[in-house]
Amino acid sequence: MSSQWSISENYLKSSQRRYQAANRQKKMPERRLKRNFLKQYNAHAACEVSSYGILGHAEALARRQKNNVNFVIHNMPVIARMSGMSKITGSTMPLLQGTMPEVSGGMLVVLPREQAAAYCKALEKTEHRQAWIVGIVENGERMARIIDRPRVIEVPPKDSGASLW
């Protein structure tokens, strides 16, 4: 029994170091990206995903929309290996509920459906950053939710010369 605990304890300690390193990496400046791409692709709204997690920020954006809409999240980009850590820690690390600040950082951008894929491609081509379509906008009461079984997209660390693990 104690050997199982020490394995889990070591895993949690190394995962905590990975999480801290990943958080430092995700805080890269994005001001230029915001201005140029958001205007070019007719973004309706955008925010950096940070302390409220993806769901908290999606809720905040939904409340501020002119139209009565809901944001429904189907895909969850997360820092690689954090999903496994979340399963071990359960409710103390609510990653897949969208309320944990760890969601690989970045921007949550609301785009017209017909421009979302082009935005993702252009971002990868010009900024060398990946982007994913994480959900849809539907008529509603200015709320956000995550579907019961979202697809988890494990985002590897960007090769910056310093390994996260």
Coordinates of C-alpha atoms in Angstrom, one line a residue:
M1 CA 0.0 0.0 0.0
S2 CA 2.7 2.5 0.9
S3 CA 4.6 1.8 -2.3
Q4 CA 1.5 2.8 -4.3
W5 CA 1.2 6.0 -2.3
S6 CA 4.8 6.9 -2.9
I7 CA 4.4 6.4 -6.7
S8 CA 1.4 8.6 -6.7
E9 CA 3.1 11.2 -4.5
N10 CA 6.1 11.3 -6.8
Y11 CA 3.8 11.6 -9.8
L12 CA 2.0 14.5 -8.3
K13 CA 5.2 16.3 -7.4
S14 CA 6.6 15.9 -10.9
S15 CA 3.2 16.9 -12.4
Q16 CA 3.2 20.0 -10.2
R17 CA 6.6 21.0 -11.5
R18 CA 5.3 20.4 -15.1
Y19 CA 2.3 22.5 -14.3
Q20 CA 4.3 25.4 -13.0
A21 CA 6.7 25.3 -16.0
A22 CA 3.7 25.2 -18.4
N23 CA 2.1 28.2 -16.7
R24 CA 5.3 30.2 -17.1
Q25 CA 5.4 29.2 -20.8
K26 CA 1.8 30.1 -21.6
K27 CA 2.2 33.7 -20.4
M28 CA 4.0 34.8 -23.6
P29 CA 2.8 38.2 -24.9
E30 CA -0.1 38.1 -27.3
R31 CA -0.9 41.7 -27.9
R32 CA 0.1 41.8 -31.6
L33 CA -1.8 38.6 -32.2
K34 CA -4.9 40.0 -30.6
R35 CA -5.0 43.2 -32.6
N36 CA -4.2 41.9 -36.1
F37 CA -6.0 38.6 -36.2
L38 CA -9.1 39.5 -34.2
K39 CA -10.0 42.4 -36.6
Q40 CA -9.1 40.5 -39.7
Y41 CA -11.3 37.5 -38.9
N42 CA -14.3 39.5 -37.5
A43 CA -14.1 38.3 -33.9
H44 CA -17.2 39.1 -31.9
A45 CA -15.4 38.8 -28.5
A46 CA -12.1 37.5 -27.0
C47 CA -10.4 37.0 -23.7
E48 CA -7.3 35.3 -22.3
V49 CA -8.1 32.1 -20.5
S50 CA -6.6 32.4 -17.1
S51 CA -7.8 32.3 -13.5
Y52 CA -11.4 31.3 -14.2
G53 CA -10.7 28.4 -16.5
I54 CA -12.2 28.0 -19.9
L55 CA -15.8 27.7 -18.6
G56 CA -15.6 30.7 -16.4
H57 CA -14.3 32.9 -19.2
A58 CA -16.8 31.5 -21.7
E59 CA -19.6 32.4 -19.2
A60 CA -18.2 35.9 -18.9
L61 CA -18.2 36.3 -22.7
A62 CA -21.7 34.9 -23.1
R63 CA -23.1 37.3 -20.5
R64 CA -21.6 40.3 -22.4
Q65 CA -23.1 39.4 -25.8
K66 CA -25.7 41.6 -27.5
N67 CA -27.7 38.5 -28.6
N68 CA -29.2 35.8 -26.3
V69 CA -26.6 33.1 -27.0
N70 CA -25.0 30.1 -25.2
F71 CA -21.5 28.9 -25.7
V72 CA -21.2 25.1 -25.7
I73 CA -17.7 23.6 -25.3
H74 CA -17.0 20.3 -27.0
N75 CA -13.2 20.3 -27.1
M76 CA -10.8 20.9 -24.2
P77 CA -7.2 21.8 -25.1
V78 CA -5.1 21.1 -22.0
I79 CA -1.4 21.0 -21.3
A80 CA -0.1 17.5 -22.0
R81 CA -0.4 15.0 -19.2
M82 CA -2.6 17.3 -17.1
S83 CA -5.7 15.2 -17.9
G84 CA -4.2 12.2 -16.3
M85 CA -3.2 14.2 -13.2
S86 CA -6.8 15.5 -13.1
K87 CA -8.2 12.0 -13.0
I88 CA -5.9 11.1 -10.1
T89 CA -6.8 14.1 -8.0
G90 CA -10.5 14.2 -8.8
S91 CA -12.5 17.2 -7.7
T92 CA -9.4 18.9 -6.2
M93 CA -8.2 19.5 -9.8
P94 CA -11.4 20.1 -11.8
L95 CA -9.7 20.3 -15.2
L96 CA -12.4 18.7 -17.4
Q97 CA -15.2 20.7 -15.6
G98 CA -13.5 23.8 -17.1
T99 CA -13.0 25.6 -13.9
M100 CA -9.3 25.1 -13.4
P101 CA -6.9 27.8 -14.6
E102 CA -4.9 25.1 -16.4
V103 CA -6.3 24.9 -19.9
S104 CA -3.1 25.4 -21.9
G105 CA -3.5 29.2 -21.7
G106 CA -4.2 31.2 -24.8
M107 CA -7.2 33.0 -26.0
L108 CA -10.9 32.2 -26.2
V109 CA -12.1 33.9 -29.4
V110 CA -15.7 34.1 -30.6
L111 CA -15.7 34.0 -34.5
P112 CA -18.2 33.7 -37.2
R113 CA -18.5 30.0 -38.0
E114 CA -17.4 30.4 -41.6
Q115 CA -14.2 32.1 -40.5
A116 CA -13.1 30.0 -37.5
A117 CA -11.2 27.3 -39.5
A118 CA -9.4 30.0 -41.5
Y119 CA -8.4 31.8 -38.3
C120 CA -6.9 28.6 -36.9
K121 CA -4.9 27.9 -40.1
A122 CA -3.7 31.5 -40.3
L123 CA -2.6 31.5 -36.7
E124 CA -0.6 28.4 -37.1
K125 CA 1.0 29.6 -40.4
T126 CA 1.9 33.1 -39.3
E127 CA 2.4 32.8 -35.5
H128 CA 3.4 29.2 -35.3
R129 CA 0.7 28.6 -32.7
Q130 CA -2.0 26.0 -32.8
A131 CA -5.6 26.8 -32.4
W132 CA -8.7 24.7 -32.1
I133 CA -12.4 25.2 -32.5
V134 CA -13.6 24.4 -29.0
G135 CA -17.3 24.7 -29.3
I136 CA -20.4 26.3 -30.9
V137 CA -22.6 29.2 -30.3
E138 CA -26.4 28.5 -30.1
N139 CA -29.5 30.5 -29.1
G140 CA -29.8 30.6 -25.3
E141 CA -29.8 32.7 -22.2
R142 CA -26.2 34.0 -22.2
M143 CA -24.7 31.0 -20.5
A144 CA -21.8 28.6 -21.2
R145 CA -21.5 24.9 -20.6
I146 CA -19.3 21.9 -21.3
I147 CA -20.8 18.8 -22.8
D148 CA -20.8 15.6 -20.7
R149 CA -17.8 14.0 -22.4
P150 CA -15.7 16.7 -24.1
R151 CA -12.8 15.7 -26.4
V152 CA -9.5 16.3 -24.6
I153 CA -6.8 17.7 -26.8
E154 CA -3.4 17.2 -25.1
V155 CA -1.2 20.2 -26.1
P156 CA 2.5 19.4 -26.0
P157 CA 4.9 22.1 -24.8
K158 CA 6.1 24.4 -27.5
D159 CA 9.7 23.6 -28.3
S160 CA 11.5 26.5 -26.7
G161 CA 14.7 24.7 -25.8
A162 CA 13.5 24.1 -22.3
S163 CA 11.7 20.8 -21.7
L164 CA 8.7 20.8 -19.4
W165 CA 9.3 17.2 -18.5

